[in-house]
Every structure is written in structure tokens, then in C-alpha cells.
Tab-separated table of C-alpha atoms in Angstrom:
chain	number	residue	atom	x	y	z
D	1	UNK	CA	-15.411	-19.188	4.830
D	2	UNK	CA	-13.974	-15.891	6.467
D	3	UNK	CA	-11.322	-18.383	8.565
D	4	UNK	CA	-10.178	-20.149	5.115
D	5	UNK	CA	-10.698	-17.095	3.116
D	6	UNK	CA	-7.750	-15.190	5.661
D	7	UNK	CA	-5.893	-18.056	6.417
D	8	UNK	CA	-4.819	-18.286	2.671
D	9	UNK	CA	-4.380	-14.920	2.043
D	10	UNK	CA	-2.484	-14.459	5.589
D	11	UNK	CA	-0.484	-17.348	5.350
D	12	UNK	CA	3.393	-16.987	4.071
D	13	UNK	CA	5.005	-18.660	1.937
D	14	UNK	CA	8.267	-19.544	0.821
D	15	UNK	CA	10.819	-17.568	-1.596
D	16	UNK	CA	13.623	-17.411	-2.891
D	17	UNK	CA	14.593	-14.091	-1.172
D	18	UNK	CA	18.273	-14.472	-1.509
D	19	UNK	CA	18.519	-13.140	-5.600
D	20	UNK	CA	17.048	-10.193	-5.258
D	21	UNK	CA	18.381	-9.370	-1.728
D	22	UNK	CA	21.648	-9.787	-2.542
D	23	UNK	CA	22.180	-6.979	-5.517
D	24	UNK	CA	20.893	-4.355	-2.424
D	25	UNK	CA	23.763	-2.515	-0.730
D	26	UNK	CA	23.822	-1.856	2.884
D	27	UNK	CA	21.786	1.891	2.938
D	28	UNK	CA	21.672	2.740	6.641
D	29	UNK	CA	24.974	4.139	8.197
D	30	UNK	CA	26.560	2.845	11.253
D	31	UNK	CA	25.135	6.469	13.226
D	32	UNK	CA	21.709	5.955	12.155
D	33	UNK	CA	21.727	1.809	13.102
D	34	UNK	CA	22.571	3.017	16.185
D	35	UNK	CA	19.806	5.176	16.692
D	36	UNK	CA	17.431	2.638	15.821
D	37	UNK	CA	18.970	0.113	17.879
D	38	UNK	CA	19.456	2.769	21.562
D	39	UNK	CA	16.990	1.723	23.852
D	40	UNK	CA	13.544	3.301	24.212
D	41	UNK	CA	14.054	6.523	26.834
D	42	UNK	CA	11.168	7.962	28.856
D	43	UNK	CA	11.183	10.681	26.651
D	44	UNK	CA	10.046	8.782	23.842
D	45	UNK	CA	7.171	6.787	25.452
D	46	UNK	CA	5.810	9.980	26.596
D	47	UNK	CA	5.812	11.259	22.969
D	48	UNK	CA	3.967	8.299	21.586
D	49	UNK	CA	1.781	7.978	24.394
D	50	UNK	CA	0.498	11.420	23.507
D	51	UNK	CA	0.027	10.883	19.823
D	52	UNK	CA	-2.445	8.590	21.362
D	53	UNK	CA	-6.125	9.451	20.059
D	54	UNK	CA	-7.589	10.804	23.281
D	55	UNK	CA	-10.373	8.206	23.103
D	56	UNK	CA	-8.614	5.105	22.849
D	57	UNK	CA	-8.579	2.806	25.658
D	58	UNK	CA	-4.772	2.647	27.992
D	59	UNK	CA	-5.633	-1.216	27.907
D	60	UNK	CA	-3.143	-3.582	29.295
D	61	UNK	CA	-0.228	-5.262	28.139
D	62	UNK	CA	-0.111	-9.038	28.125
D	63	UNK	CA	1.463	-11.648	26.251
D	64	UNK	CA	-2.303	-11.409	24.487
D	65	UNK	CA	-1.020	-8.061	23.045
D	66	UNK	CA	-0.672	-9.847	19.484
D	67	UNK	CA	-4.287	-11.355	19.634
D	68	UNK	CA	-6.196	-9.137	17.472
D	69	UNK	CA	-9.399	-9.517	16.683
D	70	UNK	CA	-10.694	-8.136	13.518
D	71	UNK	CA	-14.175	-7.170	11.802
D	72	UNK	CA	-15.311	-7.361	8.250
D	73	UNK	CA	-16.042	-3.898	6.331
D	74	UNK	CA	-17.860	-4.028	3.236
D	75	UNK	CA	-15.874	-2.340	0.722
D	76	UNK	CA	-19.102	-2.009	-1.468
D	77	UNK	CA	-22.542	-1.990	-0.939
D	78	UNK	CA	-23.926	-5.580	-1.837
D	79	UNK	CA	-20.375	-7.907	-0.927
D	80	UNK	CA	-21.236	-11.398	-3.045
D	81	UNK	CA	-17.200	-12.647	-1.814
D	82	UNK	CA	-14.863	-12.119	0.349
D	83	UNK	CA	-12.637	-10.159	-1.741
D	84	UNK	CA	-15.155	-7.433	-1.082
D	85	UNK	CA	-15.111	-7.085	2.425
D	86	UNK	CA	-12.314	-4.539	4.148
D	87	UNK	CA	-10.416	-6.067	7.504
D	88	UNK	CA	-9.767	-3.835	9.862
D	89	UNK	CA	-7.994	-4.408	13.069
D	90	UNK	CA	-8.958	-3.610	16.315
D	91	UNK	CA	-5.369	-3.460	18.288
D	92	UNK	CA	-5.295	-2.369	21.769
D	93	UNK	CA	-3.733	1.232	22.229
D	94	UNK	CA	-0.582	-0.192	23.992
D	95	UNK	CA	0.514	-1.984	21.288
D	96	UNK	CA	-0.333	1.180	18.829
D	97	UNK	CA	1.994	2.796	20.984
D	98	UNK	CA	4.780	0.770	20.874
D	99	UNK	CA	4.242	1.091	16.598
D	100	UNK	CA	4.515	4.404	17.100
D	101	UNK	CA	7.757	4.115	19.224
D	102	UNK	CA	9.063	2.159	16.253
D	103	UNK	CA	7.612	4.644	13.306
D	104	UNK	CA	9.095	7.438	15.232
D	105	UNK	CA	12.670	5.975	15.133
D	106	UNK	CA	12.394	4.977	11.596
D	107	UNK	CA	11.091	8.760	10.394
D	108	UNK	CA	13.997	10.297	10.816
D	109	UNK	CA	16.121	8.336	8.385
D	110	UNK	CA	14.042	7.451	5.812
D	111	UNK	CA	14.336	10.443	3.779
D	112	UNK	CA	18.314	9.309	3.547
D	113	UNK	CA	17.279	6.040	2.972
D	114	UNK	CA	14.620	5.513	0.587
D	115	UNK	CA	14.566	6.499	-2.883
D	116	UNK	CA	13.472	9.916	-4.280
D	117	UNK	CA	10.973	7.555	-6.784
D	118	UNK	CA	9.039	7.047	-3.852
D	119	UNK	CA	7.304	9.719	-2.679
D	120	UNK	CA	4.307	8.772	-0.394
D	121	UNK	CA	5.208	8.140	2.906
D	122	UNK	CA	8.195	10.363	3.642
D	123	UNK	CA	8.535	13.285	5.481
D	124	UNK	CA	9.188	16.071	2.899
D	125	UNK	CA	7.513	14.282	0.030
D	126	UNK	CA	3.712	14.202	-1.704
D	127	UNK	CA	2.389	11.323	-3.013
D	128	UNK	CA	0.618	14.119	-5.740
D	129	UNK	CA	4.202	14.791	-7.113
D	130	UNK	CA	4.048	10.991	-8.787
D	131	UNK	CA	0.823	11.081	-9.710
D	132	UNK	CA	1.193	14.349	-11.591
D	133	UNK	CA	4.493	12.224	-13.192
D	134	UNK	CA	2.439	9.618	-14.113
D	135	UNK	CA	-0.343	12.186	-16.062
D	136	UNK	CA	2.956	13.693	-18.114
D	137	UNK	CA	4.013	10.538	-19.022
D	138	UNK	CA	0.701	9.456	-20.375
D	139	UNK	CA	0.298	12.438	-22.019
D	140	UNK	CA	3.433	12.573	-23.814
D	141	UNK	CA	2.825	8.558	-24.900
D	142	UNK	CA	-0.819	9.998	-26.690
D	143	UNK	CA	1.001	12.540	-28.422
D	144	UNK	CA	4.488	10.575	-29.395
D	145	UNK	CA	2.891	9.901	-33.426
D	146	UNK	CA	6.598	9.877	-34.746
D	147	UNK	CA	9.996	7.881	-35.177
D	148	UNK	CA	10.789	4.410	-35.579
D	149	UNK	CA	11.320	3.830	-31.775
D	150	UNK	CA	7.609	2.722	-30.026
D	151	UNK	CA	7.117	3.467	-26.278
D	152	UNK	CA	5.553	2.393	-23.819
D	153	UNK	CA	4.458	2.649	-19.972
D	154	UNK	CA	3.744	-0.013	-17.260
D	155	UNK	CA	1.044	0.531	-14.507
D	156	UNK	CA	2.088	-2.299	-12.430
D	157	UNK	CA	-0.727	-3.083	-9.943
D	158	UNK	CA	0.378	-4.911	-6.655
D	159	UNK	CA	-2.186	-7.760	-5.323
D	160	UNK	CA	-2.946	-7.104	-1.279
D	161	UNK	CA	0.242	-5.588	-0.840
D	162	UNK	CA	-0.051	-4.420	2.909
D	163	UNK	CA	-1.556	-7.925	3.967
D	164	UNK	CA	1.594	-9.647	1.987
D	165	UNK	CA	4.189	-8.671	4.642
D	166	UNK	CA	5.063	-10.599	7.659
D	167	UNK	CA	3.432	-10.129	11.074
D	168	UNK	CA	2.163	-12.202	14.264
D	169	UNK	CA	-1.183	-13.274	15.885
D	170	UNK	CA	-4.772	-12.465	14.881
D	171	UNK	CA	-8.343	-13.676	14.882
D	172	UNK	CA	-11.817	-12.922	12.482
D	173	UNK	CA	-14.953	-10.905	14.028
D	174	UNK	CA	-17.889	-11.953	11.909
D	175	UNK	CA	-21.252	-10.912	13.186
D	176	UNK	CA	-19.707	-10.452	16.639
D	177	UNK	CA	-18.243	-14.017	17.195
D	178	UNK	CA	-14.916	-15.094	16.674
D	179	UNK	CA	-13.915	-17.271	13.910
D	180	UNK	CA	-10.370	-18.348	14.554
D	181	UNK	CA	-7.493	-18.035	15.294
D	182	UNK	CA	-5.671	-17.951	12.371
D	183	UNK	CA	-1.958	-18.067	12.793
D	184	UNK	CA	-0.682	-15.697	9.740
D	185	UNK	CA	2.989	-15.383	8.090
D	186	UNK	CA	2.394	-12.264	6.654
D	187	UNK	CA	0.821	-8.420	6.551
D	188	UNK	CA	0.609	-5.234	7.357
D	189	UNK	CA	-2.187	-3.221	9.306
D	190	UNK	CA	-3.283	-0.202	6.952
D	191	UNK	CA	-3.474	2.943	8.339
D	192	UNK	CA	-0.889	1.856	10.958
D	193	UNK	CA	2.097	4.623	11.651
D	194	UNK	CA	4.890	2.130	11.294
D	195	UNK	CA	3.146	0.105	8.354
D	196	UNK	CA	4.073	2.640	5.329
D	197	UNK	CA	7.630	2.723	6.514
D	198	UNK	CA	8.222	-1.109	6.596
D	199	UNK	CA	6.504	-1.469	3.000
D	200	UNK	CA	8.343	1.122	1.170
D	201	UNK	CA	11.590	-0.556	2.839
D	202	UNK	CA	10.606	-3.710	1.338
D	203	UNK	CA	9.459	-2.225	-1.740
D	204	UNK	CA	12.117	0.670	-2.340
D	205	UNK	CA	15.674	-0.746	-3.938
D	206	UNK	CA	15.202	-3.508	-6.761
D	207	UNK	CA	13.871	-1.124	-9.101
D	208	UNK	CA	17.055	0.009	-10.317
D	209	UNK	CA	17.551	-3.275	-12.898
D	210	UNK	CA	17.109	-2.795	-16.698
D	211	UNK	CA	15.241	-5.260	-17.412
D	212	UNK	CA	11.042	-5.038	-16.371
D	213	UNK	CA	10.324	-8.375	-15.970
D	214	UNK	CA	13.202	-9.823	-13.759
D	215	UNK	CA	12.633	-6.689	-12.120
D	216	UNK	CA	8.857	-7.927	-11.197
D	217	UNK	CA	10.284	-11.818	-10.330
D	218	UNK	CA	12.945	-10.812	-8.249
D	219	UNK	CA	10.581	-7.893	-6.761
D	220	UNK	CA	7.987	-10.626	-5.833
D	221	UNK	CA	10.496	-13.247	-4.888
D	222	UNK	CA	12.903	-10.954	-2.414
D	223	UNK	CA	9.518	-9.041	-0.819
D	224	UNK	CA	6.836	-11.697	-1.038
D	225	UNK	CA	4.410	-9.523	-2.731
D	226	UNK	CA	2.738	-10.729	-5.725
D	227	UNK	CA	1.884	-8.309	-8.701
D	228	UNK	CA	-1.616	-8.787	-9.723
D	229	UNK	CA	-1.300	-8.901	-13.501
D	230	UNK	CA	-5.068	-8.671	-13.930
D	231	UNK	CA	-5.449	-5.269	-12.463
D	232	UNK	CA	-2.005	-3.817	-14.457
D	233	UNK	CA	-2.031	-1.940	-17.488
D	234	UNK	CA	0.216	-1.087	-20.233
D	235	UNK	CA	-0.161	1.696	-22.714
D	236	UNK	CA	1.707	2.388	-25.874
D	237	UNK	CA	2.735	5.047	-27.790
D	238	UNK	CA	0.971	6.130	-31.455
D	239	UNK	CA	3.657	5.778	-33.179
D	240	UNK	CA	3.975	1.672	-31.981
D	241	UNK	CA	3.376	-0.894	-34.422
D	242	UNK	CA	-0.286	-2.985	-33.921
D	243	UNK	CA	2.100	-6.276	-34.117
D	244	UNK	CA	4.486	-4.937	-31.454
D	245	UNK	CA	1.645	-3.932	-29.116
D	246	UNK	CA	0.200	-7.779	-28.855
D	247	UNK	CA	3.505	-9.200	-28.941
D	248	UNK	CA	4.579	-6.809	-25.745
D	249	UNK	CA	1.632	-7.415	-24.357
D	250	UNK	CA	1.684	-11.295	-24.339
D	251	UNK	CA	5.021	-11.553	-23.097
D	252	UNK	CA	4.379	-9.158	-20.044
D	253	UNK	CA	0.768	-11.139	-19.445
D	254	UNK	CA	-0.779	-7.561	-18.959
D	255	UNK	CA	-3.062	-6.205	-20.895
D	256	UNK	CA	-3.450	-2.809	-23.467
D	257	UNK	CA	-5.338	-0.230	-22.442
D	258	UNK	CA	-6.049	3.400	-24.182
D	259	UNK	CA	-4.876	5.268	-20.790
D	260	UNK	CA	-7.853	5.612	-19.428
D	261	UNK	CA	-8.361	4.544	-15.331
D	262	UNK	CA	-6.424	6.263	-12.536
D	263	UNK	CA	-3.616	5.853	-10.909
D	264	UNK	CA	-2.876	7.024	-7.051
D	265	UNK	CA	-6.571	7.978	-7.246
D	266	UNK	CA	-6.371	10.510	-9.704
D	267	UNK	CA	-7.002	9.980	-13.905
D	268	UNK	CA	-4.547	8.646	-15.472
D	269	UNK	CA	-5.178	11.049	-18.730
D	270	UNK	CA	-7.509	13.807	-19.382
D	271	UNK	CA	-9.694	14.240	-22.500
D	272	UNK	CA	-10.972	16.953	-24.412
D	273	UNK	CA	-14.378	16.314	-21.248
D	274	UNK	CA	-12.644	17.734	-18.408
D	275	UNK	CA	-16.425	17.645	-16.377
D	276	UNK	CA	-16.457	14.155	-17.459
D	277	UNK	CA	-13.417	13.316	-15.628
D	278	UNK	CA	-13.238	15.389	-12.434
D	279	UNK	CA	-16.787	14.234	-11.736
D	280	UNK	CA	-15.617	12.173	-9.127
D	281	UNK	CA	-14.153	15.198	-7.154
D	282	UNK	CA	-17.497	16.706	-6.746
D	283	UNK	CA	-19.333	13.703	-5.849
D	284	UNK	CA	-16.423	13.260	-2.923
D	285	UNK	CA	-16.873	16.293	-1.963
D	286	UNK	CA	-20.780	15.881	-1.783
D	287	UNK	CA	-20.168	13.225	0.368
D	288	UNK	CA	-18.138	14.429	2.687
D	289	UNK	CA	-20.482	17.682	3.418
D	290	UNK	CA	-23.388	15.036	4.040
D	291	UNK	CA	-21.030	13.759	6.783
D	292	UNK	CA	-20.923	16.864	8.386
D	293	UNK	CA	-24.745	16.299	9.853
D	294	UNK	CA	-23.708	14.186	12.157
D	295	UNK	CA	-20.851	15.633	13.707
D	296	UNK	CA	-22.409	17.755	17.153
D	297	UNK	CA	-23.968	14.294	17.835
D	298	UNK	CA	-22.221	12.327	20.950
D	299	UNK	CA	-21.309	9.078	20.314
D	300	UNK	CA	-23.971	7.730	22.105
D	301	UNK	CA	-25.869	10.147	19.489
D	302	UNK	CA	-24.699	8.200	16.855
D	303	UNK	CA	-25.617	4.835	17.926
């Protein structure tokens, strides 16, 4: 099940890249292209090499380098599908390095590169700053009661969108034995250096059209991700006719909601019941102090 569960989701398929890729201008100057291009010095490897968690293994590097085996974390407590279980990848620290050789090259023309929309991800920027964005907006949609002229705003959810972009070689570790190999088109590992930078690169430039639904198609179509109209929201203004509201809301295929839910991990509107809605915060932070307990353990404490 694992094997035809990651082979699907892994496995890429084809697009019609060339609409949507060809309204994006040429971004990175000639200076910079060459800078990404130079070959790797000394100087470099010894800087990734060092950003190195001290426990990782050196390793070796093979043509095997790409053969990653990786093991099932459940994402909640009692996991009835696969859907609920986490992958996580468990790459040798030679091949981490060369990532970082790559993330390091790509940091420091990003910020030139990539819109100021996106804010995670970049040097210089806070992921917070959209998120607080995002709580003005819906505020100022709750309160909008007048005029003839409805509004509305799009959370746009996007389905598996790290595991969506193209990489090589991996197998399954379920229960300690391999399942495998699957042979994948696509993804990203989370959590990798160089794995934020290549999304918002393939995310970052067709947002510019007017219209919101070619934007999605092309979006989709150019990057391979797929938005996951189940999980997306759209939430109107007061002052927006009940007959407008369903007829917006079948065309799109995503579905009203009052502005409740969060967005970037934070609410997406906050009531009259502010305990009610920074719960969540003190329950994290619970949490994390009941972490703390096992921290002067060794590792072979923790076992």
C-alpha cells in the first residue's frame, strides 16, 4: 500500500508548461548567472561542510547517493490512511552538503529575484509579515457593510506542494524493511536548505495576471502543483449579495467560509474570545516545556 500509495503521489506527470512559462521574463542578470554557474571553490565546501550538524554521519559518496530510504511518521495519533502518515527522508550527510552548496549560491540572489509577496524563505523577510496581511484583510472584509461593490478574499490551499516538484531516486521504510524502489518524477524534501528556494522559484512570478482562475490553471500547469480546492476557502464581504456569494463560489469550486481557520498557522480572524483563539499558543507552549525533561538524557538515554 505504502509503495502504490508514493508511487502515485511521487510520480510526474505531464503539462502543458509552455503557457504559463512563457509570460515570465528572464529575472536573473548575466553577473548573478554567473555566480551560480562558477565552479564550487574549496572555500565553499568547507563552509557547507561545517553547517553540517555535528552528529551526522561523513558517509560516502557513491552513485547510491540518490537512494534514499525513507520512514513513515504519523502525523496524528491513530493514522487509518496513508494521507496521515509524514515521510521523512533519511539522506546521507554528503549529499546534504552538496544542497547546501547549492542553497548557499542561490541565497544571495533571491532577495533580487523573488517577489516582495513572498516573504517566507528570504533572507531579510518574515513569513509573520503575510500572515499579519492576511488578518487585516479579513478584518476589513467583516467590517466592509457598505457600497454596491462586494469583496472578496481567496485562501488558496496547495495539495502536497513540496512532494509535487521534480527530484531523483528513493525507496519506503515501513516497519524497518524496504518497500521499493519507487522511481519518482517529482518533490521536494521538507526541511531541506535548498528546498524553500527551488519552490518559491517555481511558485513566485505567475501571480501577476488579472484574472484568479487562469491564474490557478496556468499556476498548476507551468509548476506541476495542484491546488487542493477542498482545503481552500473564500470569504466575502457583508455588504455581498447571498446570490453573488453561491454564484462565486460555484464557479471557483471552493467553498464559503465565515473567516474562521488559520492561515500560516496563525487565525485567520479574531473574535470578541481572544482566550478562545490563542488557546493553541499555550497548549504549544505546554508542550514544548514537557520536552524539556528529556533533554540532559544521552541518546542512548533516550532509547
Amino acid at each position: 500500500m505504502a509503495k502504490a500509495y508514493f508511487n502515485q503521489l511521487f510520480e510526474a506527470k505531464e503539462g502543458a508548461h509552455e503557457p504559463g512559462l512563457s509570460i515570465i521574463q528572464p529575472r536573473v542578470a548575466n553577473k548573478d548567472n554567473e555566480r551560480l554557474l562558477a565552479p564550487i571553490t574549496k572555500e565553499e565546501l568547507h563552509k557547507a561542510l561545517l553547517q553540517m550538524h555535528s552528529d551526522k554521519s561523513p558517509g560516502y559518496f557513491l552513485s547510491s547517493l540518490n537512494d534514499t530510504n525513507i520512514c513513515l511518521i504519523p502525523k496524528c495519533e491513530n493514522p487509518n490512511n496513508m494521507k496521515d502518515l509524514r515521510p521523512i527522508s533519511m539522506c546521507n550527510v554528503v549529499y546534504k552538503m552538496v544542497v547546501q552548496l547549492l542553497a548557499n549560491k542561490l541565497r544571495g540572489c533571491l532577495s533580487k529575484r523573488v517577489s516582495e509577496e513572498q516573504s517566507a524563505f528570504v533572507v531579510g523577510r518574515s513569513i509573520l509579515e503575510n500572515a499579519l496581511i492576511a488578518i487585516e484583510i479579513i478584518h476589513a472584509r467583516k467590517r466592509k457593510t457598505r457600497g454596491n461593490k462586494g469583496e472578496l478574499t481567496l485562501k488558496i490551499n496547495i495539495s502536497k506542494a513540496y512532494d509535487r516538484v521534480d527530484w531523483t531516486f528513493l525507496r519506503v521504510l515501513v516497519n524497518s524493511d524496504r518497500v521499493g524502489p519507487i522511481q519518482p518524477g517529482r518533490g521536494l524534501r521538507q526541511r531541506d536548505p535548498l528546498s524553500p528556494y527551488l519552490f518559491i522559484l517555481v511558485a513566485g512570478h505567475i501571480t501577476e495576471a488579472n484574472h484568479i482562475m487562469e491564474i490557478l490553471r496556468l499556476y498548476a500547469e507551468a509548476s506541476g502543483q495542484e491546488i487542493n480546492m477542498n482545503k481552500s476557502e473564500v470569504f466575502f464581504s457583508r455588504n455581498t449579495s447571498r446570490p453573488a456569494q453561491e454564484d462565486l463560489s460555484r464557479i471557483t469550486g471552493i467553498h464559503h467560509v465565515l473567516g474562521t481557520g488559520t492561515y500560516l498557522g496563525l487565525p485567520s480572524m479574531v473574535g470578541r474570545s481572544k482566550k478562545e483563539t490563542f488557546t493553541y499558543i499555550k497548549d504549544c507552549v505546554w508542550k514544548r516545556i514537557n520536552s524539556w525533561r528529556g533533554r540532559p538524557l544521552s541518546k542512548a538515554g533516550k532509547e
